[in-house]
Tab-separated table of N, CA and C and ligand atoms in Angstrom:
chain	number	residue	atom	x	y	z
A	1	MET	N	-15.590	-0.673	-3.675
A	1	MET	CA	-15.115	-1.381	-2.487
A	1	MET	C	-13.588	-1.268	-2.417
A	2	THR	N	-13.109	-0.633	-1.351
A	2	THR	CA	-11.666	-0.404	-1.252
A	2	THR	C	-10.943	-1.620	-0.686
A	3	ARG	N	-9.731	-1.838	-1.183
A	3	ARG	CA	-8.902	-2.966	-0.735
A	3	ARG	C	-7.580	-2.452	-0.187
A	4	SER	N	-7.643	-1.444	0.700
A	4	SER	CA	-6.413	-0.811	1.180
A	4	SER	C	-5.661	-1.710	2.160
A	5	PRO	N	-4.333	-1.501	2.256
A	5	PRO	CA	-3.543	-2.220	3.264
A	5	PRO	C	-4.052	-1.939	4.677
A	6	ALA	N	-4.514	-0.720	4.945
A	6	ALA	CA	-5.030	-0.389	6.284
A	6	ALA	C	-6.265	-1.225	6.596
A	7	ARG	N	-7.095	-1.405	5.592
A	7	ARG	CA	-8.298	-2.219	5.785
A	7	ARG	C	-7.923	-3.679	6.047
A	8	ARG	N	-6.963	-4.157	5.308
A	8	ARG	CA	-6.524	-5.543	5.481
A	8	ARG	C	-5.925	-5.741	6.882
A	9	ALA	N	-5.137	-4.761	7.349
A	9	ALA	CA	-4.536	-4.840	8.687
A	9	ALA	C	-5.620	-4.814	9.755
A	10	ALA	N	-6.623	-3.973	9.573
A	10	ALA	CA	-7.724	-3.892	10.542
A	10	ALA	C	-8.502	-5.210	10.554
A	11	TYR	N	-8.664	-5.814	9.373
A	11	TYR	CA	-9.310	-7.127	9.294
A	11	TYR	C	-8.533	-8.144	10.136
A	12	ARG	N	-7.212	-8.132	9.964
A	12	ARG	CA	-6.386	-9.112	10.696
A	12	ARG	C	-6.523	-8.932	12.201
A	13	ARG	N	-6.563	-7.683	12.654
A	13	ARG	CA	-6.740	-7.434	14.093
A	13	ARG	C	-8.049	-8.040	14.587
A	14	GLU	N	-9.130	-7.769	13.873
A	14	GLU	CA	-10.436	-8.286	14.298
A	14	GLU	C	-10.465	-9.816	14.226
A	15	ALA	N	-9.844	-10.367	13.188
A	15	ALA	CA	-9.813	-11.829	13.046
A	15	ALA	C	-9.027	-12.461	14.195
A	16	ASP	N	-7.897	-11.840	14.577
A	16	ASP	CA	-7.101	-12.354	15.698
A	16	ASP	C	-7.903	-12.313	16.995
A	17	LEU	N	-8.612	-11.207	17.222
A	17	LEU	CA	-9.419	-11.078	18.443
A	17	LEU	C	-10.567	-12.092	18.433
A	18	ALA	N	-11.140	-12.319	17.266
A	18	ALA	CA	-12.215	-13.313	17.144
A	18	ALA	C	-11.685	-14.707	17.466
A	19	ARG	N	-10.519	-15.025	16.916
A	19	ARG	CA	-9.907	-16.338	17.135
A	19	ARG	C	-9.621	-16.547	18.625
A	20	ALA	N	-9.091	-15.511	19.281
A	20	ALA	CA	-8.758	-15.609	20.702
A	20	ALA	C	-10.025	-15.794	21.541
A	21	ALA	N	-11.068	-15.042	21.230
A	21	ALA	CA	-12.322	-15.153	21.985
A	21	ALA	C	-12.934	-16.536	21.778
A	22	PHE	N	-12.863	-17.038	20.546
A	22	PHE	CA	-13.402	-18.371	20.252
A	22	PHE	C	-12.643	-19.429	21.047
A	23	ALA	N	-11.315	-19.301	21.061
A	23	ALA	CA	-10.483	-20.267	21.793
A	23	ALA	C	-10.780	-20.233	23.280
A	24	ALA	N	-11.146	-19.043	23.794
A	24	ALA	CA	-11.453	-18.890	25.220
A	24	ALA	C	-12.892	-19.304	25.541
A	25	GLY	N	-13.650	-19.653	24.505
A	25	GLY	CA	-15.024	-20.095	24.715
A	25	GLY	C	-16.037	-18.956	24.837
A	26	ASP	N	-15.571	-17.713	24.574
A	26	ASP	CA	-16.491	-16.563	24.642
A	26	ASP	C	-17.108	-16.360	23.262
A	27	LEU	N	-18.176	-17.111	23.008
A	27	LEU	CA	-18.762	-17.117	21.663
A	27	LEU	C	-19.416	-15.792	21.302
A	28	ASP	N	-19.991	-15.100	22.301
A	28	ASP	CA	-20.611	-13.791	22.019
A	28	ASP	C	-19.556	-12.797	21.541
A	29	ALA	N	-18.436	-12.745	22.269
A	29	ALA	CA	-17.365	-11.816	21.884
A	29	ALA	C	-16.782	-12.218	20.534
A	30	ALA	N	-16.618	-13.521	20.327
A	30	ALA	CA	-16.066	-13.992	19.054
A	30	ALA	C	-16.984	-13.591	17.897
A	31	PHE	N	-18.286	-13.752	18.088
A	31	PHE	CA	-19.223	-13.425	17.005
A	31	PHE	C	-19.193	-11.931	16.699
A	32	ALA	N	-19.145	-11.115	17.768
A	32	ALA	CA	-19.105	-9.657	17.568
A	32	ALA	C	-17.846	-9.257	16.794
A	33	ARG	N	-16.718	-9.883	17.113
A	33	ARG	CA	-15.477	-9.581	16.382
A	33	ARG	C	-15.576	-10.067	14.941
A	34	LEU	N	-16.230	-11.212	14.732
A	34	LEU	CA	-16.387	-11.738	13.378
A	34	LEU	C	-17.272	-10.832	12.529
A	35	GLU	N	-18.272	-10.206	13.164
A	35	GLU	CA	-19.113	-9.268	12.411
A	35	GLU	C	-18.264	-8.105	11.896
A	36	ARG	N	-17.366	-7.619	12.758
A	36	ARG	CA	-16.488	-6.521	12.346
A	36	ARG	C	-15.475	-7.017	11.303
A	37	ALA	N	-14.960	-8.227	11.500
A	37	ALA	CA	-14.027	-8.798	10.527
A	37	ALA	C	-14.738	-8.993	9.181
A	38	HIS	N	-16.015	-9.371	9.225
A	38	HIS	CA	-16.784	-9.549	7.988
A	38	HIS	C	-16.904	-8.239	7.226
A	39	VAL	N	-17.247	-7.158	7.954
A	39	VAL	CA	-17.373	-5.838	7.321
A	39	VAL	C	-16.061	-5.474	6.617
A	40	LEU	N	-14.944	-5.765	7.282
A	40	LEU	CA	-13.633	-5.374	6.748
A	40	LEU	C	-13.127	-6.330	5.673
A	41	GLY	N	-13.443	-7.613	5.797
A	41	GLY	CA	-12.830	-8.627	4.947
A	41	GLY	C	-13.564	-8.934	3.654
A	42	GLN	N	-14.732	-8.338	3.482
A	42	GLN	CA	-15.550	-8.681	2.311
A	42	GLN	C	-14.884	-8.524	0.945
A	43	PRO	N	-13.952	-7.569	0.763
A	43	PRO	CA	-13.378	-7.445	-0.583
A	43	PRO	C	-12.503	-8.628	-0.988
A	44	TRP	N	-12.103	-9.451	-0.024
A	44	TRP	CA	-11.202	-10.572	-0.329
A	44	TRP	C	-11.934	-11.887	-0.105
A	45	ALA	N	-11.943	-12.742	-1.093
A	45	ALA	CA	-12.716	-13.982	-1.020
A	45	ALA	C	-12.289	-14.864	0.156
A	46	GLY	N	-10.979	-15.003	0.381
A	46	GLY	CA	-10.499	-15.876	1.453
A	46	GLY	C	-10.896	-15.386	2.836
A	47	PRO	N	-10.514	-14.141	3.187
A	47	PRO	CA	-10.908	-13.590	4.488
A	47	PRO	C	-12.428	-13.559	4.676
A	48	HIS	N	-13.158	-13.198	3.619
A	48	HIS	CA	-14.618	-13.162	3.691
A	48	HIS	C	-15.164	-14.549	4.047
A	49	SER	N	-14.689	-15.557	3.320
A	49	SER	CA	-15.172	-16.914	3.579
A	49	SER	C	-14.769	-17.395	4.969
A	50	TRP	N	-13.588	-16.987	5.431
A	50	TRP	CA	-13.143	-17.394	6.775
A	50	TRP	C	-14.117	-16.892	7.844
A	51	THR	N	-14.600	-15.648	7.704
A	51	THR	CA	-15.534	-15.133	8.719
A	51	THR	C	-16.804	-15.980	8.737
A	52	HIS	N	-17.275	-16.400	7.556
A	52	HIS	CA	-18.481	-17.237	7.526
A	52	HIS	C	-18.207	-18.632	8.090
A	53	TRP	N	-17.023	-19.162	7.842
A	53	TRP	CA	-16.655	-20.463	8.402
A	53	TRP	C	-16.673	-20.403	9.939
A	54	MET	N	-16.106	-19.335	10.494
A	54	MET	CA	-16.073	-19.199	11.957
A	54	MET	C	-17.482	-18.973	12.524
A	55	MET	N	-18.311	-18.211	11.812
A	55	MET	CA	-19.695	-18.032	12.252
A	55	MET	C	-20.441	-19.372	12.215
A	56	LEU	N	-20.121	-20.172	11.217
A	56	LEU	CA	-20.709	-21.517	11.132
A	56	LEU	C	-20.294	-22.360	12.342
A	57	ARG	N	-19.031	-22.292	12.716
A	57	ARG	CA	-18.563	-23.052	13.883
A	57	ARG	C	-19.258	-22.585	15.164
A	58	ILE	N	-19.477	-21.271	15.284
A	58	ILE	CA	-20.173	-20.748	16.460
A	58	ILE	C	-21.629	-21.224	16.446
A	59	GLY	N	-22.266	-21.166	15.291
A	59	GLY	CA	-23.642	-21.654	15.178
A	59	GLY	C	-23.741	-23.123	15.579
A	60	TRP	N	-22.745	-23.898	15.166
A	60	TRP	CA	-22.721	-25.331	15.484
A	60	TRP	C	-22.580	-25.543	16.991
A	61	ARG	N	-21.661	-24.813	17.589
A	61	ARG	CA	-21.437	-24.928	19.037
A	61	ARG	C	-22.691	-24.571	19.822
A	62	ARG	N	-23.430	-23.587	19.307
A	62	ARG	CA	-24.646	-23.131	19.995
A	62	ARG	C	-25.859	-23.995	19.655
A	63	ARG	N	-25.663	-24.960	18.763
A	63	ARG	CA	-26.786	-25.770	18.261
A	63	ARG	C	-27.889	-24.867	17.700
A	64	ASP	N	-27.425	-23.844	16.946
A	64	ASP	CA	-28.334	-22.855	16.363
A	64	ASP	C	-28.499	-23.197	14.878
A	65	GLY	N	-29.569	-23.941	14.565
A	65	GLY	CA	-29.783	-24.423	13.203
A	65	GLY	C	-29.926	-23.308	12.188
A	66	ARG	N	-30.551	-22.215	12.599
A	66	ARG	CA	-30.733	-21.095	11.669
A	66	ARG	C	-29.375	-20.504	11.274
A	67	GLU	N	-28.507	-20.364	12.280
A	67	GLU	CA	-27.182	-19.809	11.991
A	67	GLU	C	-26.388	-20.773	11.109
A	68	VAL	N	-26.455	-22.057	11.424
A	68	VAL	CA	-25.705	-23.047	10.638
A	68	VAL	C	-26.180	-23.038	9.181
A	69	ARG	N	-27.489	-23.099	8.974
A	69	ARG	CA	-28.018	-23.082	7.596
A	69	ARG	C	-27.625	-21.787	6.879
A	70	GLY	N	-27.784	-20.663	7.585
A	70	GLY	CA	-27.441	-19.368	6.992
A	70	GLY	C	-25.976	-19.283	6.612
A	71	GLN	N	-25.121	-19.841	7.475
A	71	GLN	CA	-23.684	-19.746	7.192
A	71	GLN	C	-23.245	-20.710	6.093
A	72	VAL	N	-23.903	-21.843	5.964
A	72	VAL	CA	-23.577	-22.749	4.853
A	72	VAL	C	-23.842	-22.029	3.521
A	73	LEU	N	-24.988	-21.337	3.442
A	73	LEU	CA	-25.309	-20.583	2.221
A	73	LEU	C	-24.297	-19.471	1.979
A	74	ARG	N	-23.955	-18.742	3.062
A	74	ARG	CA	-23.028	-17.605	2.918
A	74	ARG	C	-21.619	-18.084	2.580
A	75	LEU	N	-21.277	-19.235	3.118
A	75	LEU	CA	-19.966	-19.811	2.810
A	75	LEU	C	-19.895	-20.184	1.329
A	76	ALA	N	-21.003	-20.679	0.801
A	76	ALA	CA	-21.042	-21.082	-0.608
A	76	ALA	C	-20.990	-19.868	-1.536
A	77	ALA	N	-21.648	-18.776	-1.139
A	77	ALA	CA	-21.816	-17.636	-2.051
A	77	ALA	C	-20.893	-16.459	-1.766
A	78	GLY	N	-20.440	-16.326	-0.522
A	78	GLY	CA	-19.713	-15.122	-0.122
A	78	GLY	C	-18.449	-14.877	-0.929
A	79	GLY	N	-17.652	-15.929	-1.097
A	79	GLY	CA	-16.402	-15.757	-1.822
A	79	GLY	C	-16.633	-15.318	-3.263
A	80	VAL	N	-17.707	-15.834	-3.862
A	80	VAL	CA	-18.030	-15.465	-5.244
A	80	VAL	C	-18.405	-13.987	-5.322
A	81	LEU	N	-19.217	-13.527	-4.341
A	81	LEU	CA	-19.595	-12.098	-4.317
A	81	LEU	C	-18.355	-11.224	-4.172
A	82	SER	N	-17.422	-11.652	-3.318
A	82	SER	CA	-16.168	-10.897	-3.165
A	82	SER	C	-15.420	-10.834	-4.479
A	83	TRP	N	-15.298	-11.978	-5.090
A	83	TRP	CA	-14.554	-12.090	-6.343
A	83	TRP	C	-15.163	-11.194	-7.417
A	84	LEU	N	-16.508	-11.101	-7.404
A	84	LEU	CA	-17.207	-10.262	-8.379
A	84	LEU	C	-17.244	-8.797	-7.951
A	85	GLY	N	-16.769	-8.498	-6.740
A	85	GLY	CA	-16.834	-7.130	-6.242
A	85	GLY	C	-18.243	-6.700	-5.899
A	86	ARG	N	-19.084	-7.657	-5.526
A	86	ARG	CA	-20.502	-7.355	-5.294
A	86	ARG	C	-20.952	-7.567	-3.858
A	87	ALA	N	-20.012	-7.700	-2.929
A	87	ALA	CA	-20.385	-7.871	-1.525
A	87	ALA	C	-20.978	-6.558	-1.005
A	88	PRO	N	-22.078	-6.634	-0.241
A	88	PRO	CA	-22.756	-5.405	0.205
A	88	PRO	C	-21.998	-4.692	1.322
A	89	THR	N	-21.713	-3.416	1.101
A	89	THR	CA	-20.959	-2.598	2.050
A	89	THR	C	-21.579	-2.639	3.446
A	90	GLY	N	-20.751	-2.870	4.448
A	90	GLY	CA	-21.184	-2.774	5.845
A	90	GLY	C	-21.929	-3.982	6.372
A	91	ASN	N	-22.263	-4.915	5.502
A	91	ASN	CA	-23.034	-6.090	5.942
A	91	ASN	C	-22.243	-6.883	6.981
A	92	THR	N	-22.934	-7.267	8.075
A	92	THR	CA	-22.233	-7.897	9.196
A	92	THR	C	-22.135	-9.419	9.086
A	93	GLY	N	-22.848	-10.038	8.141
A	93	GLY	CA	-22.582	-11.428	7.803
A	93	GLY	C	-23.297	-12.517	8.578
A	94	GLY	N	-23.952	-12.173	9.686
A	94	GLY	CA	-24.670	-13.187	10.447
A	94	GLY	C	-25.973	-13.576	9.765
A	95	ALA	N	-26.560	-14.696	10.216
A	95	ALA	CA	-27.826	-15.152	9.634
A	95	ALA	C	-28.984	-14.231	10.036
A	96	ASN	N	-28.727	-13.307	10.971
A	96	ASN	CA	-29.762	-12.371	11.416
A	96	ASN	C	-29.916	-11.180	10.466
A	97	VAL	N	-29.058	-11.084	9.446
A	97	VAL	CA	-29.196	-10.003	8.461
A	97	VAL	C	-29.196	-10.601	7.051
A	98	HIS	N	-29.969	-9.962	6.153
A	98	HIS	CA	-30.019	-10.446	4.771
A	98	HIS	C	-28.631	-10.345	4.141
A	99	PRO	N	-28.192	-11.413	3.453
A	99	PRO	CA	-26.811	-11.421	2.959
A	99	PRO	C	-26.501	-10.396	1.870
A	100	GLU	N	-27.542	-9.823	1.257
A	100	GLU	CA	-27.276	-8.861	0.176
A	100	GLU	C	-27.589	-7.422	0.570
A	101	ARG	N	-27.903	-7.218	1.868
A	101	ARG	CA	-28.304	-5.871	2.295
A	101	ARG	C	-27.105	-5.033	2.730
A	102	PRO	N	-26.891	-3.882	2.068
A	102	PRO	CA	-25.848	-2.972	2.571
A	102	PRO	C	-26.278	-2.411	3.919
A	103	MET	N	-25.315	-2.166	4.795
A	103	MET	CA	-25.595	-1.632	6.128
A	103	MET	C	-24.595	-0.532	6.430
A	104	PRO	N	-24.975	0.430	7.309
A	104	PRO	CA	-23.980	1.440	7.698
A	104	PRO	C	-22.891	0.778	8.540
A	105	PRO	N	-21.633	0.947	8.176
A	105	PRO	CA	-20.557	0.303	8.951
A	105	PRO	C	-20.407	0.957	10.321
A	106	PRO	N	-19.854	0.223	11.311
A	106	PRO	CA	-19.554	0.841	12.601
A	106	PRO	C	-18.722	2.105	12.389
A	107	ALA	N	-18.974	3.127	13.220
A	107	ALA	CA	-18.351	4.445	13.016
A	107	ALA	C	-16.831	4.357	12.912
A	108	ASP	N	-16.205	3.531	13.761
A	108	ASP	CA	-14.740	3.490	13.747
A	108	ASP	C	-14.189	2.763	12.514
A	109	LEU	N	-15.022	1.969	11.858
A	109	LEU	CA	-14.561	1.247	10.664
A	109	LEU	C	-14.924	1.984	9.373
A	110	ALA	N	-15.849	2.938	9.480
A	110	ALA	CA	-16.362	3.623	8.274
A	110	ALA	C	-15.257	4.224	7.399
A	111	PRO	N	-14.216	4.858	7.984
A	111	PRO	CA	-13.175	5.429	7.118
A	111	PRO	C	-12.428	4.387	6.283
A	112	LEU	N	-12.476	3.137	6.721
A	112	LEU	CA	-11.730	2.077	6.015
A	112	LEU	C	-12.546	1.419	4.914
A	113	VAL	N	-13.865	1.479	5.030
A	113	VAL	CA	-14.705	0.790	4.053
A	113	VAL	C	-15.351	1.774	3.089
B	201	FE2	FE1	-20.595	-12.374	3.711
């Protein structure tokens, strides 16, 4: 799992876009950006956990119990997986995907991960 400065910068871009979409109330766009931020941020415990925290907030806003439960678990475990270097490559982080399943990253992000 690479921890390049380019990857970290790309994470910040996606996180900023997610934050802006969330603030504007566009939860679909915010979630999509968080999925990309999750793919990029997994090597770092803090950024990784932040994506799950924001997904939890979106789940709460949507009154989506499955997402909330899934994100509480991911929030508890995600940072530890990052710290151990065991986060699954390409995983998008939502409750709709298994938290330990590697996934093919989006084409434009693949060179960074
Ligand atoms: Fe995760």
